[in-house]
Amino acid sequence: GAGVSQSPSNKVTEKGKDVELRCDPISGHTALYWYRQSLGQGLEFLIYFQGNSAPDKSGLPSDRFSAERTGGSVSTLTIQRTQQEDSAVYLCASSYQGRGGYTFGSGTRLTVV
Amino acid sequence: QQPVQSPQAVILREGEDAVINCSSSKALYSVHWYRQKHGEAPIFLMILLKGGEQKGHDKISASFNEKKQQSSLYLTASQLSYSGTYFCGTEEGAQKLVFGQGTRLTINP
């Protein structure tokens, strides 16, 4: 696609529920990244993919967080048993072969109530 | 290791200049600069690769001192549209960016 697409744009969920966040990167971009941004804060690295492989999962906060990427394209970030501290904007970005600037999606604003 | 940005916030009048610094404790492969406006996604400004180069477009430029593990972003003759939060992202060779905490730039008429 022309840009990085994320869905849903907003998600309100009850504490303890599971959520899935989707990212559709720019066509041809082999590298895909997930970041989290809490209100007024910086960008916290979560995980990155090169193709369908995730060489670096070091930023995932706990084992409640997981992500996958299929077909070298769409990625899904899953948060199980959501907690209030998971509330944040989850940003996805892609880049061409992991080099060059990142193109970010508009993010998913997750609110856990 | 998260890079450190300074200052944390800057308030300017239109037409004034600003410098935002980014410092890392680790050897860097590259430094990226992004601008984020409130409620929007970060937008890529430029990338600097190790080699001490300086890049720029329009009135926004940046330098990268590999030995000092520092980068600076220069905004000259600032315009209202330059307002936003600026983030540096550092790459240590692991093909992922670690971002600084951001510098909030406010431009007043």
PDB file of C-alpha atoms in Angstrom:
ATOM      1  CA  GLY A   1       0.000   0.000   0.000  1.00  0.00           C
ATOM      2  CA  ALA A   2       0.932   3.658  -0.136  1.00  0.00           C
ATOM      3  CA  GLY A   3       1.576   3.899   3.573  1.00  0.00           C
ATOM      4  CA  VAL A   4       1.658   1.844   6.750  1.00  0.00           C
ATOM      5  CA  SER A   5      -1.849   0.932   7.789  1.00  0.00           C
ATOM      6  CA  GLN A   6      -2.815   0.028  11.347  1.00  0.00           C
ATOM      7  CA  SER A   7      -6.093  -1.234  12.695  1.00  0.00           C
ATOM      8  CA  PRO A   8      -8.062  -0.602  14.726  1.00  0.00           C
ATOM      9  CA  SER A   9      -7.258   3.056  15.234  1.00  0.00           C
ATOM     10  CA  ASN A  10      -8.817   2.943  18.687  1.00  0.00           C
ATOM     11  CA  LYS A  11      -9.485   0.032  20.994  1.00  0.00           C
ATOM     12  CA  VAL A  12     -11.099   0.093  24.405  1.00  0.00           C
ATOM     13  CA  THR A  13     -10.965  -3.209  26.236  1.00  0.00           C
ATOM     14  CA  GLU A  14     -11.691  -4.522  29.677  1.00  0.00           C
ATOM     15  CA  LYS A  15      -8.866  -5.550  31.940  1.00  0.00           C
ATOM     16  CA  GLY A  16      -8.081  -9.221  31.462  1.00  0.00           C
ATOM     17  CA  LYS A  17      -9.272  -9.443  27.859  1.00  0.00           C
ATOM     18  CA  ASP A  18      -6.984 -10.273  24.921  1.00  0.00           C
ATOM     19  CA  VAL A  19      -6.476  -7.829  22.064  1.00  0.00           C
ATOM     20  CA  GLU A  20      -4.980  -8.079  18.597  1.00  0.00           C
ATOM     21  CA  LEU A  21      -3.444  -5.119  16.809  1.00  0.00           C
ATOM     22  CA  ARG A  22      -2.777  -5.281  13.106  1.00  0.00           C
ATOM     23  CA  CYS A  23      -0.133  -3.638  10.934  1.00  0.00           C
ATOM     24  CA  ASP A  24       0.022  -3.666   7.152  1.00  0.00           C
ATOM     25  CA  PRO A  25       3.409  -2.284   6.056  1.00  0.00           C
ATOM     26  CA  ILE A  26       4.414  -0.608   2.823  1.00  0.00           C
ATOM     27  CA  SER A  27       4.601  -3.149   0.034  1.00  0.00           C
ATOM     28  CA  GLY A  28       8.173  -4.322  -0.445  1.00  0.00           C
ATOM     29  CA  HIS A  29       9.382  -3.240   2.981  1.00  0.00           C
ATOM     30  CA  THR A  30      11.017  -6.274   4.510  1.00  0.00           C
ATOM     31  CA  ALA A  31      11.612  -4.767   7.955  1.00  0.00           C
ATOM     32  CA  LEU A  32       8.718  -4.126  10.324  1.00  0.00           C
ATOM     33  CA  TYR A  33       8.866  -2.633  13.812  1.00  0.00           C
ATOM     34  CA  TRP A  34       6.497  -2.285  16.750  1.00  0.00           C
ATOM     35  CA  TYR A  35       6.866   0.557  19.249  1.00  0.00           C
ATOM     36  CA  ARG A  36       4.769   1.697  22.181  1.00  0.00           C
ATOM     37  CA  GLN A  37       4.224   5.304  23.172  1.00  0.00           C
ATOM     38  CA  SER A  38       2.649   6.184  26.480  1.00  0.00           C
ATOM     39  CA  LEU A  39       1.016   9.586  26.928  1.00  0.00           C
ATOM     40  CA  GLY A  40       3.605  12.324  26.517  1.00  0.00           C
ATOM     41  CA  GLN A  41       6.456   9.837  26.447  1.00  0.00           C
ATOM     42  CA  GLY A  42       8.998   8.624  23.948  1.00  0.00           C
ATOM     43  CA  LEU A  43       8.934   5.596  21.692  1.00  0.00           C
ATOM     44  CA  GLU A  44       9.578   2.292  23.425  1.00  0.00           C
ATOM     45  CA  PHE A  45      10.880  -0.508  21.192  1.00  0.00           C
ATOM     46  CA  LEU A  46       8.924  -3.756  21.373  1.00  0.00           C
ATOM     47  CA  ILE A  47       9.948  -6.071  18.532  1.00  0.00           C
ATOM     48  CA  TYR A  48      11.170  -6.044  14.968  1.00  0.00           C
ATOM     49  CA  PHE A  49      10.814  -8.411  12.022  1.00  0.00           C
ATOM     50  CA  GLN A  50      13.048  -9.033   9.061  1.00  0.00           C
ATOM     51  CA  GLY A  51      10.796 -10.910   6.708  1.00  0.00           C
ATOM     52  CA  ASN A  52       8.820 -13.314   8.874  1.00  0.00           C
ATOM     53  CA  SER A  53      11.594 -13.728  11.431  1.00  0.00           C
ATOM     54  CA  ALA A  54      11.883 -11.738  14.638  1.00  0.00           C
ATOM     55  CA  PRO A  55      15.612 -11.393  15.395  1.00  0.00           C
ATOM     56  CA  ASP A  56      14.962  -9.072  18.324  1.00  0.00           C
ATOM     57  CA  LYS A  57      12.104  -9.534  20.759  1.00  0.00           C
ATOM     58  CA  SER A  58      13.960  -7.907  23.607  1.00  0.00           C
ATOM     59  CA  GLY A  59      11.496  -5.062  24.040  1.00  0.00           C
ATOM     60  CA  LEU A  60       8.407  -7.143  24.712  1.00  0.00           C
ATOM     61  CA  PRO A  61       7.432  -6.176  28.299  1.00  0.00           C
ATOM     62  CA  SER A  62       6.201  -9.597  29.396  1.00  0.00           C
ATOM     63  CA  ASP A  63       5.143 -12.999  28.102  1.00  0.00           C
ATOM     64  CA  ARG A  64       1.635 -11.591  27.703  1.00  0.00           C
ATOM     65  CA  PHE A  65       2.917  -9.860  24.577  1.00  0.00           C
ATOM     66  CA  SER A  66       3.546 -11.722  21.344  1.00  0.00           C
ATOM     67  CA  ALA A  67       3.771 -10.862  17.682  1.00  0.00           C
ATOM     68  CA  GLU A  68       3.891 -12.613  14.393  1.00  0.00           C
ATOM     69  CA  ARG A  69       4.309 -11.727  10.777  1.00  0.00           C
ATOM     70  CA  THR A  70       3.086 -13.781   7.867  1.00  0.00           C
ATOM     71  CA  GLY A  71       3.972 -13.714   4.181  1.00  0.00           C
ATOM     72  CA  GLY A  72       6.561 -11.055   4.861  1.00  0.00           C
ATOM     73  CA  SER A  73       3.724  -8.574   5.075  1.00  0.00           C
ATOM     74  CA  VAL A  74       0.999  -8.174   7.699  1.00  0.00           C
ATOM     75  CA  SER A  75       1.957  -8.336  11.361  1.00  0.00           C
ATOM     76  CA  THR A  76      -0.214  -8.883  14.403  1.00  0.00           C
ATOM     77  CA  LEU A  77       0.688  -7.828  17.935  1.00  0.00           C
ATOM     78  CA  THR A  78      -1.275  -9.748  20.548  1.00  0.00           C
ATOM     79  CA  ILE A  79      -1.621  -8.737  24.169  1.00  0.00           C
ATOM     80  CA  GLN A  80      -3.127 -11.355  26.435  1.00  0.00           C
ATOM     81  CA  ARG A  81      -4.851 -10.645  29.745  1.00  0.00           C
ATOM     82  CA  THR A  82      -4.542  -6.904  29.271  1.00  0.00           C
ATOM     83  CA  GLN A  83      -3.625  -4.705  32.224  1.00  0.00           C
ATOM     84  CA  GLN A  84      -4.197  -0.990  32.738  1.00  0.00           C
ATOM     85  CA  GLU A  85      -0.486  -0.297  32.303  1.00  0.00           C
ATOM     86  CA  ASP A  86      -0.797  -1.637  28.741  1.00  0.00           C
ATOM     87  CA  SER A  87      -2.761   1.487  27.818  1.00  0.00           C
ATOM     88  CA  ALA A  88      -0.744   3.381  25.207  1.00  0.00           C
ATOM     89  CA  VAL A  89      -0.479   4.112  21.513  1.00  0.00           C
ATOM     90  CA  TYR A  90       1.029   1.176  19.658  1.00  0.00           C
ATOM     91  CA  LEU A  91       2.926   2.289  16.575  1.00  0.00           C
ATOM     92  CA  CYS A  92       4.057   0.135  13.709  1.00  0.00           C
ATOM     93  CA  ALA A  93       6.744   1.174  11.239  1.00  0.00           C
ATOM     94  CA  SER A  94       8.367  -0.364   8.203  1.00  0.00           C
ATOM     95  CA  SER A  95      11.538   0.246   6.262  1.00  0.00           C
ATOM     96  CA  TYR A  96      13.170  -1.099   3.126  1.00  0.00           C
ATOM     97  CA  GLN A  97      15.458  -3.977   4.072  1.00  0.00           C
ATOM     98  CA  GLY A  98      16.039  -2.456   7.498  1.00  0.00           C
ATOM     99  CA  ARG A  99      17.939   0.492   6.092  1.00  0.00           C
ATOM    100  CA  GLY A 100      16.785   4.039   5.573  1.00  0.00           C
ATOM    101  CA  GLY A 101      14.083   5.957   7.332  1.00  0.00           C
ATOM    102  CA  TYR A 102      11.110   4.373   9.005  1.00  0.00           C
ATOM    103  CA  THR A 103       7.575   5.051   7.831  1.00  0.00           C
ATOM    104  CA  PHE A 104       5.191   4.946  10.761  1.00  0.00           C
ATOM    105  CA  GLY A 105       1.531   4.100  10.773  1.00  0.00           C
ATOM    106  CA  SER A 106      -0.992   6.274  12.592  1.00  0.00           C
ATOM    107  CA  GLY A 107      -1.036   3.883  15.522  1.00  0.00           C
ATOM    108  CA  THR A 108      -3.609   2.059  17.590  1.00  0.00           C
ATOM    109  CA  ARG A 109      -4.680   3.822  20.772  1.00  0.00           C
ATOM    110  CA  LEU A 110      -5.320   1.098  23.326  1.00  0.00           C
ATOM    111  CA  THR A 111      -7.245   1.898  26.475  1.00  0.00           C
ATOM    112  CA  VAL A 112      -7.660  -0.779  29.139  1.00  0.00           C
ATOM    113  CA  VAL A 113     -10.466  -0.054  31.575  1.00  0.00           C
TER     114      VAL A 113
ATOM    115  CA  GLN B   1      20.525   2.058  25.899  1.00  0.00           C
ATOM    116  CA  GLN B   2      18.279   5.051  25.304  1.00  0.00           C
ATOM    117  CA  PRO B   3      20.036   8.123  23.858  1.00  0.00           C
ATOM    118  CA  VAL B   4      19.761  11.362  25.807  1.00  0.00           C
ATOM    119  CA  GLN B   5      18.269  14.413  24.143  1.00  0.00           C
ATOM    120  CA  SER B   6      18.730  18.000  25.227  1.00  0.00           C
ATOM    121  CA  PRO B   7      17.049  20.295  25.809  1.00  0.00           C
ATOM    122  CA  GLN B   8      13.780  18.653  26.812  1.00  0.00           C
ATOM    123  CA  ALA B   9      11.796  21.649  25.598  1.00  0.00           C
ATOM    124  CA  VAL B  10      12.416  24.812  23.589  1.00  0.00           C
ATOM    125  CA  ILE B  11      10.210  27.832  22.994  1.00  0.00           C
ATOM    126  CA  LEU B  12      11.110  30.109  20.096  1.00  0.00           C
ATOM    127  CA  ARG B  13       9.721  33.000  18.177  1.00  0.00           C
ATOM    128  CA  GLU B  14       9.228  32.510  14.474  1.00  0.00           C
ATOM    129  CA  GLY B  15      12.496  33.129  12.634  1.00  0.00           C
ATOM    130  CA  GLU B  16      14.773  32.118  15.499  1.00  0.00           C
ATOM    131  CA  ASP B  17      17.207  29.206  15.388  1.00  0.00           C
ATOM    132  CA  ALA B  18      17.326  26.055  17.516  1.00  0.00           C
ATOM    133  CA  VAL B  19      19.736  23.219  18.147  1.00  0.00           C
ATOM    134  CA  ILE B  20      18.677  19.846  19.536  1.00  0.00           C
ATOM    135  CA  ASN B  21      21.320  17.437  20.748  1.00  0.00           C
ATOM    136  CA  CYS B  22      21.334  13.653  20.958  1.00  0.00           C
ATOM    137  CA  SER B  23      23.978  11.744  22.861  1.00  0.00           C
ATOM    138  CA  SER B  24      24.600   8.019  23.210  1.00  0.00           C
ATOM    139  CA  SER B  25      26.872   5.993  25.451  1.00  0.00           C
ATOM    140  CA  LYS B  26      27.358   3.391  22.719  1.00  0.00           C
ATOM    141  CA  ALA B  27      29.067   3.310  19.344  1.00  0.00           C
ATOM    142  CA  LEU B  28      26.538   4.097  16.656  1.00  0.00           C
ATOM    143  CA  TYR B  29      25.967   2.886  13.140  1.00  0.00           C
ATOM    144  CA  SER B  30      23.480   5.622  12.311  1.00  0.00           C
ATOM    145  CA  VAL B  31      21.284   8.332  13.750  1.00  0.00           C
ATOM    146  CA  HIS B  32      17.763   9.143  12.593  1.00  0.00           C
ATOM    147  CA  TRP B  33      15.718  12.260  13.278  1.00  0.00           C
ATOM    148  CA  TYR B  34      11.907  12.361  13.360  1.00  0.00           C
ATOM    149  CA  ARG B  35       9.296  14.989  14.083  1.00  0.00           C
ATOM    150  CA  GLN B  36       5.952  14.179  15.650  1.00  0.00           C
ATOM    151  CA  LYS B  37       3.031  16.566  15.845  1.00  0.00           C
ATOM    152  CA  HIS B  38       0.404  16.090  18.518  1.00  0.00           C
ATOM    153  CA  GLY B  39      -1.830  13.130  17.777  1.00  0.00           C
ATOM    154  CA  GLU B  40       0.072  12.180  14.642  1.00  0.00           C
ATOM    155  CA  ALA B  41       2.649   9.585  13.658  1.00  0.00           C
ATOM    156  CA  PRO B  42       6.358  10.472  13.707  1.00  0.00           C
ATOM    157  CA  ILE B  43       7.642  11.688  10.348  1.00  0.00           C
ATOM    158  CA  PHE B  44      11.133  10.817   9.120  1.00  0.00           C
ATOM    159  CA  LEU B  45      13.383  13.863   8.626  1.00  0.00           C
ATOM    160  CA  MET B  46      16.814  12.464   7.870  1.00  0.00           C
ATOM    161  CA  ILE B  47      19.339   9.739   8.537  1.00  0.00           C
ATOM    162  CA  LEU B  48      23.041  10.170   9.184  1.00  0.00           C
ATOM    163  CA  LEU B  49      25.449   7.288   8.782  1.00  0.00           C
ATOM    164  CA  LYS B  50      28.734   6.969  10.637  1.00  0.00           C
ATOM    165  CA  GLY B  51      31.403   9.054   8.988  1.00  0.00           C
ATOM    166  CA  GLY B  52      30.722  12.428  10.572  1.00  0.00           C
ATOM    167  CA  GLU B  53      28.537  13.626   7.768  1.00  0.00           C
ATOM    168  CA  GLN B  54      26.136  16.482   7.775  1.00  0.00           C
ATOM    169  CA  LYS B  55      22.873  16.434   5.928  1.00  0.00           C
ATOM    170  CA  GLY B  56      20.044  18.800   5.462  1.00  0.00           C
ATOM    171  CA  HIS B  57      17.081  19.897   3.516  1.00  0.00           C
ATOM    172  CA  ASP B  58      15.416  23.280   3.459  1.00  0.00           C
ATOM    173  CA  LYS B  59      16.391  24.960   6.734  1.00  0.00           C
ATOM    174  CA  ILE B  60      16.758  21.778   8.778  1.00  0.00           C
ATOM    175  CA  SER B  61      20.135  20.100   8.922  1.00  0.00           C
ATOM    176  CA  ALA B  62      21.980  17.690  11.175  1.00  0.00           C
ATOM    177  CA  SER B  63      25.463  16.535  12.006  1.00  0.00           C
ATOM    178  CA  PHE B  64      26.823  13.268  13.378  1.00  0.00           C
ATOM    179  CA  ASN B  65      30.056  13.019  15.313  1.00  0.00           C
ATOM    180  CA  GLU B  66      30.805   9.307  15.381  1.00  0.00           C
ATOM    181  CA  LYS B  67      33.698   9.580  17.820  1.00  0.00           C
ATOM    182  CA  LYS B  68      31.680  11.528  20.348  1.00  0.00           C
ATOM    183  CA  GLN B  69      28.594   9.396  19.680  1.00  0.00           C
ATOM    184  CA  GLN B  70      26.584  12.573  19.305  1.00  0.00           C
ATOM    185  CA  SER B  71      24.259  14.114  16.770  1.00  0.00           C
ATOM    186  CA  SER B  72      22.767  17.570  16.566  1.00  0.00           C
ATOM    187  CA  LEU B  73      19.731  18.819  14.669  1.00  0.00           C
ATOM    188  CA  TYR B  74      19.786  22.439  13.501  1.00  0.00           C
ATOM    189  CA  LEU B  75      16.649  24.385  12.685  1.00  0.00           C
ATOM    190  CA  THR B  76      17.324  27.793  11.186  1.00  0.00           C
ATOM    191  CA  ALA B  77      14.857  30.643  10.683  1.00  0.00           C
ATOM    192  CA  SER B  78      12.184  28.501  12.320  1.00  0.00           C
ATOM    193  CA  GLN B  79       8.683  28.440  10.898  1.00  0.00           C
ATOM    194  CA  LEU B  80       5.413  27.782  12.718  1.00  0.00           C
ATOM    195  CA  SER B  81       5.225  24.433  10.931  1.00  0.00           C
ATOM    196  CA  TYR B  82       8.384  23.292  12.721  1.00  0.00           C
ATOM    197  CA  SER B  83       6.511  22.960  16.003  1.00  0.00           C
ATOM    198  CA  GLY B  84       6.318  19.450  17.385  1.00  0.00           C
ATOM    199  CA  THR B  85       8.341  16.907  19.308  1.00  0.00           C
ATOM    200  CA  TYR B  86      11.652  15.884  17.799  1.00  0.00           C
ATOM    201  CA  PHE B  87      13.060  12.427  18.418  1.00  0.00           C
ATOM    202  CA  CYS B  88      16.471  11.080  17.629  1.00  0.00           C
ATOM    203  CA  GLY B  89      16.760   7.369  17.040  1.00  0.00           C
ATOM    204  CA  THR B  90      20.088   5.603  17.318  1.00  0.00           C
ATOM    205  CA  GLU B  91      21.106   2.381  15.652  1.00  0.00           C
ATOM    206  CA  GLU B  92      23.870   0.315  17.189  1.00  0.00           C
ATOM    207  CA  GLY B  93      24.083  -2.132  14.306  1.00  0.00           C
ATOM    208  CA  ALA B  94      21.186  -4.310  15.381  1.00  0.00           C
ATOM    209  CA  GLN B  95      18.887  -2.886  12.712  1.00  0.00           C
ATOM    210  CA  LYS B  96      16.522  -1.389  15.227  1.00  0.00           C
ATOM    211  CA  LEU B  97      16.241   2.165  16.483  1.00  0.00           C
ATOM    212  CA  VAL B  98      16.283   3.173  20.112  1.00  0.00           C
ATOM    213  CA  PHE B  99      14.654   6.566  20.531  1.00  0.00           C
ATOM    214  CA  GLY B 100      15.456   9.416  22.859  1.00  0.00           C
ATOM    215  CA  GLN B 101      12.807  10.860  25.135  1.00  0.00           C
ATOM    216  CA  GLY B 102      12.053  13.692  22.728  1.00  0.00           C
ATOM    217  CA  THR B 103      12.466  17.473  22.591  1.00  0.00           C
ATOM    218  CA  ARG B 104       9.300  19.541  22.469  1.00  0.00           C
ATOM    219  CA  LEU B 105       9.677  22.545  20.184  1.00  0.00           C
ATOM    220  CA  THR B 106       7.146  25.368  20.318  1.00  0.00           C
ATOM    221  CA  ILE B 107       7.291  28.160  17.756  1.00  0.00           C
ATOM    222  CA  ASN B 108       5.314  31.289  18.537  1.00  0.00           C
ATOM    223  CA  PRO B 109       4.403  33.988  15.994  1.00  0.00           C
TER     224      PRO B 109
END
